[in-house]
């Protein structure tokens, strides 16, 4: 091995150890709940806890609703800005980056002040209204990641040419958006969706201050009162995050290998010919 190649390998090795050693130590600690032996007792206790299933299911439902609502908000906005208002793109990009500089606690106190039970929109008066308010907050928190992913995906295709070609074949704007543009940015939307999923699963501030049974507050509660179960929960959350990343890679490869654009335009051309 040449001396010039030793440096990069050494940097990669140090980086891998930096990330993997704490994970290995956490996993080893989670296996030592029973004295003197290694076991999955902490994982058994976690999975047997009904609050784990309740909070995890709640966070999955909230994450799914956030992904759907975020995609419905971001995809048409990014498409319309790139097609009709390209000069407004820096402004829209700046607005989507605001959640990175505004702390979530400011956001949730603003929600509580505007949408409390005595306001004109009393979202917090009912549990369903509070859940809806929580999803709105999650959409705001995930906005930088969803918009960046979708906007990058749209930058990789020629939106104007695709739109003009579809319009020449008789397609309406809704058909263009959902049958031409969306399939071509599917990998970007999925990337934003899985980043949103990872954010919502571990979010604490909004769910805690809105008093909703989410996974983040449950993780903090267990971590404050127990020793081995939080380590098991951390490993479970890490595994879920990596599973999401694997799905991103898998969906991206499938999207790259699938030529949906010609097929979509070909379908439109056949319908126009009829």
PDB file of C-alpha atoms in Angstrom:
ATOM      1  CA  UNK A   1       0.000   0.000   0.000  1.00  0.00           C
ATOM      2  CA  UNK A   2       1.331   3.422  -0.935  1.00  0.00           C
ATOM      3  CA  UNK A   3       1.972   5.986   1.760  1.00  0.00           C
ATOM      4  CA  UNK A   4      -0.410   8.423   0.050  1.00  0.00           C
ATOM      5  CA  UNK A   5      -3.342   6.013   0.486  1.00  0.00           C
ATOM      6  CA  UNK A   6      -2.697   5.344   4.172  1.00  0.00           C
ATOM      7  CA  UNK A   7      -4.011   8.767   5.257  1.00  0.00           C
ATOM      8  CA  UNK A   8      -7.547   8.418   3.791  1.00  0.00           C
ATOM      9  CA  UNK A   9      -7.896   4.865   5.158  1.00  0.00           C
ATOM     10  CA  UNK A  10      -6.748   6.097   8.567  1.00  0.00           C
ATOM     11  CA  UNK A  11      -9.297   8.917   8.542  1.00  0.00           C
ATOM     12  CA  UNK A  12     -12.068   6.479   7.580  1.00  0.00           C
ATOM     13  CA  UNK A  13     -10.984   4.089  10.336  1.00  0.00           C
ATOM     14  CA  UNK A  14     -10.970   6.841  12.973  1.00  0.00           C
ATOM     15  CA  UNK A  15     -14.368   8.048  11.789  1.00  0.00           C
ATOM     16  CA  UNK A  16     -15.798   4.526  11.907  1.00  0.00           C
ATOM     17  CA  UNK A  17     -14.461   3.990  15.425  1.00  0.00           C
ATOM     18  CA  UNK A  18     -15.820   7.376  16.512  1.00  0.00           C
ATOM     19  CA  UNK A  19     -19.332   6.396  15.428  1.00  0.00           C
ATOM     20  CA  UNK A  20     -19.303   2.680  16.140  1.00  0.00           C
ATOM     21  CA  UNK A  21     -17.626   2.493  19.564  1.00  0.00           C
ATOM     22  CA  UNK A  22     -20.425   4.367  21.444  1.00  0.00           C
ATOM     23  CA  UNK A  23     -22.994   2.216  19.648  1.00  0.00           C
ATOM     24  CA  UNK A  24     -21.191  -1.011  20.554  1.00  0.00           C
ATOM     25  CA  UNK A  25     -20.838   0.155  24.166  1.00  0.00           C
ATOM     26  CA  UNK A  26     -24.553   1.040  24.312  1.00  0.00           C
ATOM     27  CA  UNK A  27     -25.510  -2.326  22.826  1.00  0.00           C
ATOM     28  CA  UNK A  28     -23.258  -4.175  25.260  1.00  0.00           C
ATOM     29  CA  UNK A  29     -24.708  -2.234  28.182  1.00  0.00           C
ATOM     30  CA  UNK A  30     -28.257  -3.039  27.042  1.00  0.00           C
ATOM     31  CA  UNK A  31     -27.391  -6.759  27.174  1.00  0.00           C
ATOM     32  CA  UNK A  32     -26.107  -6.662  30.759  1.00  0.00           C
ATOM     33  CA  UNK A  33     -29.414  -6.190  32.588  1.00  0.00           C
ATOM     34  CA  UNK A  34     -29.100  -9.596  34.238  1.00  0.00           C
ATOM     35  CA  UNK A  35     -26.015  -9.777  36.427  1.00  0.00           C
ATOM     36  CA  UNK A  36     -23.216 -11.999  35.149  1.00  0.00           C
ATOM     37  CA  UNK A  37     -24.712 -12.910  31.752  1.00  0.00           C
ATOM     38  CA  UNK A  38     -25.578 -11.222  28.485  1.00  0.00           C
ATOM     39  CA  UNK A  39     -29.244 -11.351  27.568  1.00  0.00           C
ATOM     40  CA  UNK A  40     -31.984  -9.498  25.710  1.00  0.00           C
ATOM     41  CA  UNK A  41     -33.931  -8.962  28.953  1.00  0.00           C
ATOM     42  CA  UNK A  42     -33.937  -5.169  28.507  1.00  0.00           C
ATOM     43  CA  UNK A  43     -35.398  -5.571  25.004  1.00  0.00           C
ATOM     44  CA  UNK A  44     -38.009  -8.002  26.364  1.00  0.00           C
ATOM     45  CA  UNK A  45     -39.000  -5.471  29.034  1.00  0.00           C
ATOM     46  CA  UNK A  46     -39.203  -2.694  26.452  1.00  0.00           C
ATOM     47  CA  UNK A  47     -41.322  -4.664  23.995  1.00  0.00           C
ATOM     48  CA  UNK A  48     -43.570  -5.905  26.836  1.00  0.00           C
ATOM     49  CA  UNK A  49     -44.271  -2.366  28.009  1.00  0.00           C
ATOM     50  CA  UNK A  50     -47.704  -1.302  26.615  1.00  0.00           C
ATOM     51  CA  UNK A  51     -46.608   2.334  26.691  1.00  0.00           C
ATOM     52  CA  UNK A  52     -43.827   1.512  24.216  1.00  0.00           C
ATOM     53  CA  UNK A  53     -46.311   0.078  21.739  1.00  0.00           C
ATOM     54  CA  UNK A  54     -48.769   2.916  22.339  1.00  0.00           C
ATOM     55  CA  UNK A  55     -46.228   5.726  21.959  1.00  0.00           C
ATOM     56  CA  UNK A  56     -44.426   4.090  19.054  1.00  0.00           C
ATOM     57  CA  UNK A  57     -47.691   3.510  17.177  1.00  0.00           C
ATOM     58  CA  UNK A  58     -48.727   7.110  17.876  1.00  0.00           C
ATOM     59  CA  UNK A  59     -45.430   8.427  16.493  1.00  0.00           C
ATOM     60  CA  UNK A  60     -45.679   6.211  13.395  1.00  0.00           C
ATOM     61  CA  UNK A  61     -49.200   7.508  12.663  1.00  0.00           C
ATOM     62  CA  UNK A  62     -48.052  11.101  13.286  1.00  0.00           C
ATOM     63  CA  UNK A  63     -45.018  10.582  11.039  1.00  0.00           C
ATOM     64  CA  UNK A  64     -47.183   9.144   8.248  1.00  0.00           C
ATOM     65  CA  UNK A  65     -49.612  12.075   8.466  1.00  0.00           C
ATOM     66  CA  UNK A  66     -46.678  14.499   8.496  1.00  0.00           C
ATOM     67  CA  UNK A  67     -45.147  12.896   5.405  1.00  0.00           C
ATOM     68  CA  UNK A  68     -48.428  13.024   3.451  1.00  0.00           C
ATOM     69  CA  UNK A  69     -49.195  16.606   4.474  1.00  0.00           C
ATOM     70  CA  UNK A  70     -45.606  17.740   3.888  1.00  0.00           C
ATOM     71  CA  UNK A  71     -45.458  16.154   0.432  1.00  0.00           C
ATOM     72  CA  UNK A  72     -48.804  17.702  -0.544  1.00  0.00           C
ATOM     73  CA  UNK A  73     -47.479  21.084   0.552  1.00  0.00           C
ATOM     74  CA  UNK A  74     -43.914  20.940  -0.762  1.00  0.00           C
ATOM     75  CA  UNK A  75     -44.193  19.155  -4.125  1.00  0.00           C
ATOM     76  CA  UNK A  76     -46.714  21.546  -5.745  1.00  0.00           C
ATOM     77  CA  UNK A  77     -44.931  24.536  -4.198  1.00  0.00           C
ATOM     78  CA  UNK A  78     -41.492  23.526  -5.465  1.00  0.00           C
ATOM     79  CA  UNK A  79     -42.929  22.675  -8.884  1.00  0.00           C
ATOM     80  CA  UNK A  80     -44.820  25.948  -9.190  1.00  0.00           C
ATOM     81  CA  UNK A  81     -41.900  28.069  -8.002  1.00  0.00           C
ATOM     82  CA  UNK A  82     -39.495  26.445 -10.468  1.00  0.00           C
ATOM     83  CA  UNK A  83     -41.991  26.677 -13.324  1.00  0.00           C
ATOM     84  CA  UNK A  84     -43.618  30.088 -12.861  1.00  0.00           C
ATOM     85  CA  UNK A  85     -41.718  32.053 -10.220  1.00  0.00           C
ATOM     86  CA  UNK A  86     -38.000  31.168 -10.399  1.00  0.00           C
ATOM     87  CA  UNK A  87     -37.076  34.583  -8.978  1.00  0.00           C
ATOM     88  CA  UNK A  88     -38.983  33.765  -5.779  1.00  0.00           C
ATOM     89  CA  UNK A  89     -37.005  30.583  -5.198  1.00  0.00           C
ATOM     90  CA  UNK A  90     -34.421  32.226  -2.839  1.00  0.00           C
ATOM     91  CA  UNK A  91     -37.282  33.686  -0.799  1.00  0.00           C
ATOM     92  CA  UNK A  92     -39.079  30.343  -0.552  1.00  0.00           C
ATOM     93  CA  UNK A  93     -35.809  28.620   0.281  1.00  0.00           C
ATOM     94  CA  UNK A  94     -35.142  31.148   3.044  1.00  0.00           C
ATOM     95  CA  UNK A  95     -38.630  30.587   4.500  1.00  0.00           C
ATOM     96  CA  UNK A  96     -38.146  26.827   4.512  1.00  0.00           C
ATOM     97  CA  UNK A  97     -34.870  27.238   6.397  1.00  0.00           C
ATOM     98  CA  UNK A  98     -36.444  29.242   9.231  1.00  0.00           C
ATOM     99  CA  UNK A  99     -37.309  26.133  11.313  1.00  0.00           C
ATOM    100  CA  UNK A 100     -33.558  25.494  11.596  1.00  0.00           C
ATOM    101  CA  UNK A 101     -32.960  28.821  13.374  1.00  0.00           C
ATOM    102  CA  UNK A 102     -36.215  29.090  15.340  1.00  0.00           C
ATOM    103  CA  UNK A 103     -36.199  26.742  18.365  1.00  0.00           C
ATOM    104  CA  UNK A 104     -39.132  24.299  18.555  1.00  0.00           C
ATOM    105  CA  UNK A 105     -40.003  25.613  22.013  1.00  0.00           C
ATOM    106  CA  UNK A 106     -40.729  29.037  20.455  1.00  0.00           C
ATOM    107  CA  UNK A 107     -42.919  27.344  17.867  1.00  0.00           C
ATOM    108  CA  UNK A 108     -44.928  25.370  20.405  1.00  0.00           C
ATOM    109  CA  UNK A 109     -45.481  28.351  22.704  1.00  0.00           C
ATOM    110  CA  UNK A 110     -46.668  30.315  19.692  1.00  0.00           C
ATOM    111  CA  UNK A 111     -49.105  27.493  18.925  1.00  0.00           C
ATOM    112  CA  UNK A 112     -50.342  27.420  22.522  1.00  0.00           C
ATOM    113  CA  UNK A 113     -50.889  31.163  22.485  1.00  0.00           C
ATOM    114  CA  UNK A 114     -52.695  31.240  19.139  1.00  0.00           C
ATOM    115  CA  UNK A 115     -54.669  27.997  19.298  1.00  0.00           C
ATOM    116  CA  UNK A 116     -55.548  27.570  22.984  1.00  0.00           C
ATOM    117  CA  UNK A 117     -59.060  26.648  24.118  1.00  0.00           C
ATOM    118  CA  UNK A 118     -60.190  30.300  24.330  1.00  0.00           C
ATOM    119  CA  UNK A 119     -58.913  31.353  20.883  1.00  0.00           C
ATOM    120  CA  UNK A 120     -60.820  31.559  17.601  1.00  0.00           C
ATOM    121  CA  UNK A 121     -59.260  28.219  16.512  1.00  0.00           C
ATOM    122  CA  UNK A 122     -59.268  26.117  19.726  1.00  0.00           C
ATOM    123  CA  UNK A 123     -57.123  23.201  18.500  1.00  0.00           C
ATOM    124  CA  UNK A 124     -55.952  22.393  22.026  1.00  0.00           C
ATOM    125  CA  UNK A 125     -59.526  22.066  23.343  1.00  0.00           C
ATOM    126  CA  UNK A 126     -59.710  18.440  22.118  1.00  0.00           C
ATOM    127  CA  UNK A 127     -57.255  15.571  21.805  1.00  0.00           C
ATOM    128  CA  UNK A 128     -57.796  15.268  18.051  1.00  0.00           C
ATOM    129  CA  UNK A 129     -57.272  18.993  17.608  1.00  0.00           C
ATOM    130  CA  UNK A 130     -54.041  18.822  19.595  1.00  0.00           C
ATOM    131  CA  UNK A 131     -52.893  15.863  17.502  1.00  0.00           C
ATOM    132  CA  UNK A 132     -53.590  17.882  14.367  1.00  0.00           C
ATOM    133  CA  UNK A 133     -51.655  20.811  15.809  1.00  0.00           C
ATOM    134  CA  UNK A 134     -48.772  18.458  16.583  1.00  0.00           C
ATOM    135  CA  UNK A 135     -48.732  17.222  12.974  1.00  0.00           C
ATOM    136  CA  UNK A 136     -48.689  20.824  11.756  1.00  0.00           C
ATOM    137  CA  UNK A 137     -45.694  21.456  13.988  1.00  0.00           C
ATOM    138  CA  UNK A 138     -43.935  18.374  12.636  1.00  0.00           C
ATOM    139  CA  UNK A 139     -44.566  19.574   9.078  1.00  0.00           C
ATOM    140  CA  UNK A 140     -42.878  22.861   9.953  1.00  0.00           C
ATOM    141  CA  UNK A 141     -39.895  21.114  11.579  1.00  0.00           C
ATOM    142  CA  UNK A 142     -39.406  18.793   8.597  1.00  0.00           C
ATOM    143  CA  UNK A 143     -39.896  21.545   6.018  1.00  0.00           C
ATOM    144  CA  UNK A 144     -36.149  22.260   5.434  1.00  0.00           C
ATOM    145  CA  UNK A 145     -35.395  18.594   4.735  1.00  0.00           C
ATOM    146  CA  UNK A 146     -38.476  17.852   2.641  1.00  0.00           C
ATOM    147  CA  UNK A 147     -38.135  21.006   0.539  1.00  0.00           C
ATOM    148  CA  UNK A 148     -34.396  20.512  -0.017  1.00  0.00           C
ATOM    149  CA  UNK A 149     -34.898  16.907  -1.104  1.00  0.00           C
ATOM    150  CA  UNK A 150     -37.789  17.681  -3.468  1.00  0.00           C
ATOM    151  CA  UNK A 151     -36.170  20.819  -4.874  1.00  0.00           C
ATOM    152  CA  UNK A 152     -32.956  18.899  -5.590  1.00  0.00           C
ATOM    153  CA  UNK A 153     -34.956  16.194  -7.338  1.00  0.00           C
ATOM    154  CA  UNK A 154     -36.747  18.758  -9.499  1.00  0.00           C
ATOM    155  CA  UNK A 155     -33.448  20.418 -10.386  1.00  0.00           C
ATOM    156  CA  UNK A 156     -32.342  17.136 -11.950  1.00  0.00           C
ATOM    157  CA  UNK A 157     -35.188  17.113 -14.509  1.00  0.00           C
ATOM    158  CA  UNK A 158     -36.329  19.650 -17.109  1.00  0.00           C
ATOM    159  CA  UNK A 159     -39.655  20.675 -15.618  1.00  0.00           C
ATOM    160  CA  UNK A 160     -40.504  23.257 -18.267  1.00  0.00           C
ATOM    161  CA  UNK A 161     -39.940  20.881 -21.203  1.00  0.00           C
ATOM    162  CA  UNK A 162     -41.884  18.095 -19.509  1.00  0.00           C
ATOM    163  CA  UNK A 163     -44.768  20.451 -18.747  1.00  0.00           C
ATOM    164  CA  UNK A 164     -44.908  21.843 -22.282  1.00  0.00           C
ATOM    165  CA  UNK A 165     -44.715  18.343 -23.786  1.00  0.00           C
ATOM    166  CA  UNK A 166     -47.523  17.087 -21.555  1.00  0.00           C
ATOM    167  CA  UNK A 167     -49.656  20.162 -22.260  1.00  0.00           C
ATOM    168  CA  UNK A 168     -49.188  19.653 -25.987  1.00  0.00           C
ATOM    169  CA  UNK A 169     -50.618  16.158 -25.489  1.00  0.00           C
ATOM    170  CA  UNK A 170     -53.691  17.547 -23.747  1.00  0.00           C
ATOM    171  CA  UNK A 171     -52.772  16.917 -20.122  1.00  0.00           C
ATOM    172  CA  UNK A 172     -54.094  19.235 -17.456  1.00  0.00           C
ATOM    173  CA  UNK A 173     -51.903  20.729 -14.768  1.00  0.00           C
ATOM    174  CA  UNK A 174     -53.026  18.254 -12.077  1.00  0.00           C
ATOM    175  CA  UNK A 175     -52.282  15.329 -14.410  1.00  0.00           C
ATOM    176  CA  UNK A 176     -48.861  16.775 -15.193  1.00  0.00           C
ATOM    177  CA  UNK A 177     -48.026  17.188 -11.527  1.00  0.00           C
ATOM    178  CA  UNK A 178     -49.129  13.753 -10.310  1.00  0.00           C
ATOM    179  CA  UNK A 179     -48.447  11.598 -13.396  1.00  0.00           C
ATOM    180  CA  UNK A 180     -45.396  13.260 -14.945  1.00  0.00           C
ATOM    181  CA  UNK A 181     -43.521  15.282 -12.331  1.00  0.00           C
ATOM    182  CA  UNK A 182     -44.161  13.241  -9.190  1.00  0.00           C
ATOM    183  CA  UNK A 183     -42.955   9.871 -10.622  1.00  0.00           C
ATOM    184  CA  UNK A 184     -39.748  11.555 -11.766  1.00  0.00           C
ATOM    185  CA  UNK A 185     -39.000  13.010  -8.319  1.00  0.00           C
ATOM    186  CA  UNK A 186     -40.185   9.938  -6.437  1.00  0.00           C
ATOM    187  CA  UNK A 187     -36.740   9.174  -5.016  1.00  0.00           C
ATOM    188  CA  UNK A 188     -36.381  12.770  -3.787  1.00  0.00           C
ATOM    189  CA  UNK A 189     -39.817  12.697  -2.162  1.00  0.00           C
ATOM    190  CA  UNK A 190     -38.979   9.395  -0.476  1.00  0.00           C
ATOM    191  CA  UNK A 191     -35.690  10.815   0.786  1.00  0.00           C
ATOM    192  CA  UNK A 192     -37.548  13.726   2.362  1.00  0.00           C
ATOM    193  CA  UNK A 193     -40.197  11.344   3.676  1.00  0.00           C
ATOM    194  CA  UNK A 194     -37.732   9.116   5.487  1.00  0.00           C
ATOM    195  CA  UNK A 195     -35.849  12.085   6.922  1.00  0.00           C
ATOM    196  CA  UNK A 196     -39.210  13.354   8.156  1.00  0.00           C
ATOM    197  CA  UNK A 197     -39.914   9.950   9.662  1.00  0.00           C
ATOM    198  CA  UNK A 198     -36.604   9.952  11.524  1.00  0.00           C
ATOM    199  CA  UNK A 199     -37.253  13.475  12.855  1.00  0.00           C
ATOM    200  CA  UNK A 200     -40.783  12.736  14.057  1.00  0.00           C
ATOM    201  CA  UNK A 201     -39.890   9.456  15.762  1.00  0.00           C
ATOM    202  CA  UNK A 202     -37.372  11.116  18.095  1.00  0.00           C
ATOM    203  CA  UNK A 203     -39.008  14.536  18.518  1.00  0.00           C
ATOM    204  CA  UNK A 204     -39.496  15.567  22.155  1.00  0.00           C
ATOM    205  CA  UNK A 205     -40.263  19.283  22.624  1.00  0.00           C
ATOM    206  CA  UNK A 206     -43.519  19.616  20.670  1.00  0.00           C
ATOM    207  CA  UNK A 207     -44.985  16.316  21.861  1.00  0.00           C
ATOM    208  CA  UNK A 208     -44.008  16.940  25.474  1.00  0.00           C
ATOM    209  CA  UNK A 209     -45.343  20.502  25.738  1.00  0.00           C
ATOM    210  CA  UNK A 210     -48.528  19.571  23.864  1.00  0.00           C
ATOM    211  CA  UNK A 211     -48.854  16.581  26.217  1.00  0.00           C
ATOM    212  CA  UNK A 212     -49.200  13.953  23.502  1.00  0.00           C
ATOM    213  CA  UNK A 213     -48.220  10.266  23.968  1.00  0.00           C
ATOM    214  CA  UNK A 214     -45.354  10.242  21.458  1.00  0.00           C
ATOM    215  CA  UNK A 215     -42.209   8.124  21.414  1.00  0.00           C
ATOM    216  CA  UNK A 216     -39.810  10.993  22.190  1.00  0.00           C
ATOM    217  CA  UNK A 217     -41.316  11.882  25.606  1.00  0.00           C
ATOM    218  CA  UNK A 218     -41.574   8.163  26.422  1.00  0.00           C
ATOM    219  CA  UNK A 219     -37.875   7.734  25.631  1.00  0.00           C
ATOM    220  CA  UNK A 220     -36.996  10.693  27.890  1.00  0.00           C
ATOM    221  CA  UNK A 221     -39.211   9.341  30.692  1.00  0.00           C
ATOM    222  CA  UNK A 222     -37.651   5.885  30.565  1.00  0.00           C
ATOM    223  CA  UNK A 223     -34.175   7.384  30.419  1.00  0.00           C
ATOM    224  CA  UNK A 224     -34.824   9.394  33.596  1.00  0.00           C
ATOM    225  CA  UNK A 225     -36.055   6.441  35.645  1.00  0.00           C
ATOM    226  CA  UNK A 226     -34.287   3.308  34.383  1.00  0.00           C
ATOM    227  CA  UNK A 227     -30.799   2.226  33.402  1.00  0.00           C
ATOM    228  CA  UNK A 228     -30.767  -0.594  30.840  1.00  0.00           C
ATOM    229  CA  UNK A 229     -34.066   0.007  29.006  1.00  0.00           C
ATOM    230  CA  UNK A 230     -32.972   3.422  27.625  1.00  0.00           C
ATOM    231  CA  UNK A 231     -29.929   1.743  26.086  1.00  0.00           C
ATOM    232  CA  UNK A 232     -32.194  -0.830  24.436  1.00  0.00           C
ATOM    233  CA  UNK A 233     -34.498   1.936  23.205  1.00  0.00           C
ATOM    234  CA  UNK A 234     -31.517   3.832  21.785  1.00  0.00           C
ATOM    235  CA  UNK A 235     -30.408   0.746  19.845  1.00  0.00           C
ATOM    236  CA  UNK A 236     -33.979   0.193  18.596  1.00  0.00           C
ATOM    237  CA  UNK A 237     -34.237   3.843  17.460  1.00  0.00           C
ATOM    238  CA  UNK A 238     -30.847   3.552  15.755  1.00  0.00           C
ATOM    239  CA  UNK A 239     -31.943   0.381  13.951  1.00  0.00           C
ATOM    240  CA  UNK A 240     -35.141   2.098  12.776  1.00  0.00           C
ATOM    241  CA  UNK A 241     -33.159   5.067  11.473  1.00  0.00           C
ATOM    242  CA  UNK A 242     -30.763   2.835   9.537  1.00  0.00           C
ATOM    243  CA  UNK A 243     -33.688   0.853   8.173  1.00  0.00           C
ATOM    244  CA  UNK A 244     -35.080   4.134   6.831  1.00  0.00           C
ATOM    245  CA  UNK A 245     -31.728   4.963   5.246  1.00  0.00           C
ATOM    246  CA  UNK A 246     -31.613   1.524   3.622  1.00  0.00           C
ATOM    247  CA  UNK A 247     -35.074   2.115   2.195  1.00  0.00           C
ATOM    248  CA  UNK A 248     -33.863   5.441   0.791  1.00  0.00           C
ATOM    249  CA  UNK A 249     -30.984   3.704  -0.969  1.00  0.00           C
ATOM    250  CA  UNK A 250     -33.241   0.933  -2.246  1.00  0.00           C
ATOM    251  CA  UNK A 251     -35.904   3.317  -3.553  1.00  0.00           C
ATOM    252  CA  UNK A 252     -33.261   5.529  -5.143  1.00  0.00           C
ATOM    253  CA  UNK A 253     -31.746   2.600  -7.038  1.00  0.00           C
ATOM    254  CA  UNK A 254     -35.146   1.448  -8.242  1.00  0.00           C
ATOM    255  CA  UNK A 255     -36.040   4.974  -9.349  1.00  0.00           C
ATOM    256  CA  UNK A 256     -32.735   5.251 -11.216  1.00  0.00           C
ATOM    257  CA  UNK A 257     -33.305   1.975 -12.998  1.00  0.00           C
ATOM    258  CA  UNK A 258     -36.904   2.755 -13.938  1.00  0.00           C
ATOM    259  CA  UNK A 259     -37.658   5.029 -16.866  1.00  0.00           C
ATOM    260  CA  UNK A 260     -41.023   6.408 -15.927  1.00  0.00           C
ATOM    261  CA  UNK A 261     -40.833   9.601 -17.962  1.00  0.00           C
ATOM    262  CA  UNK A 262     -41.040   8.085 -21.456  1.00  0.00           C
ATOM    263  CA  UNK A 263     -43.732   5.693 -20.316  1.00  0.00           C
ATOM    264  CA  UNK A 264     -45.790   8.491 -18.783  1.00  0.00           C
ATOM    265  CA  UNK A 265     -45.499  10.712 -21.839  1.00  0.00           C
ATOM    266  CA  UNK A 266     -46.141   7.708 -24.071  1.00  0.00           C
ATOM    267  CA  UNK A 267     -49.334   7.007 -22.127  1.00  0.00           C
ATOM    268  CA  UNK A 268     -50.431  10.620 -22.558  1.00  0.00           C
ATOM    269  CA  UNK A 269     -49.644  10.515 -26.273  1.00  0.00           C
ATOM    270  CA  UNK A 270     -51.760   7.399 -26.702  1.00  0.00           C
ATOM    271  CA  UNK A 271     -54.641   9.015 -24.835  1.00  0.00           C
ATOM    272  CA  UNK A 272     -54.285  12.180 -26.947  1.00  0.00           C
ATOM    273  CA  UNK A 273     -54.331  10.077 -30.139  1.00  0.00           C
ATOM    274  CA  UNK A 274     -57.623   8.489 -29.069  1.00  0.00           C
TER     275      UNK A 274
END
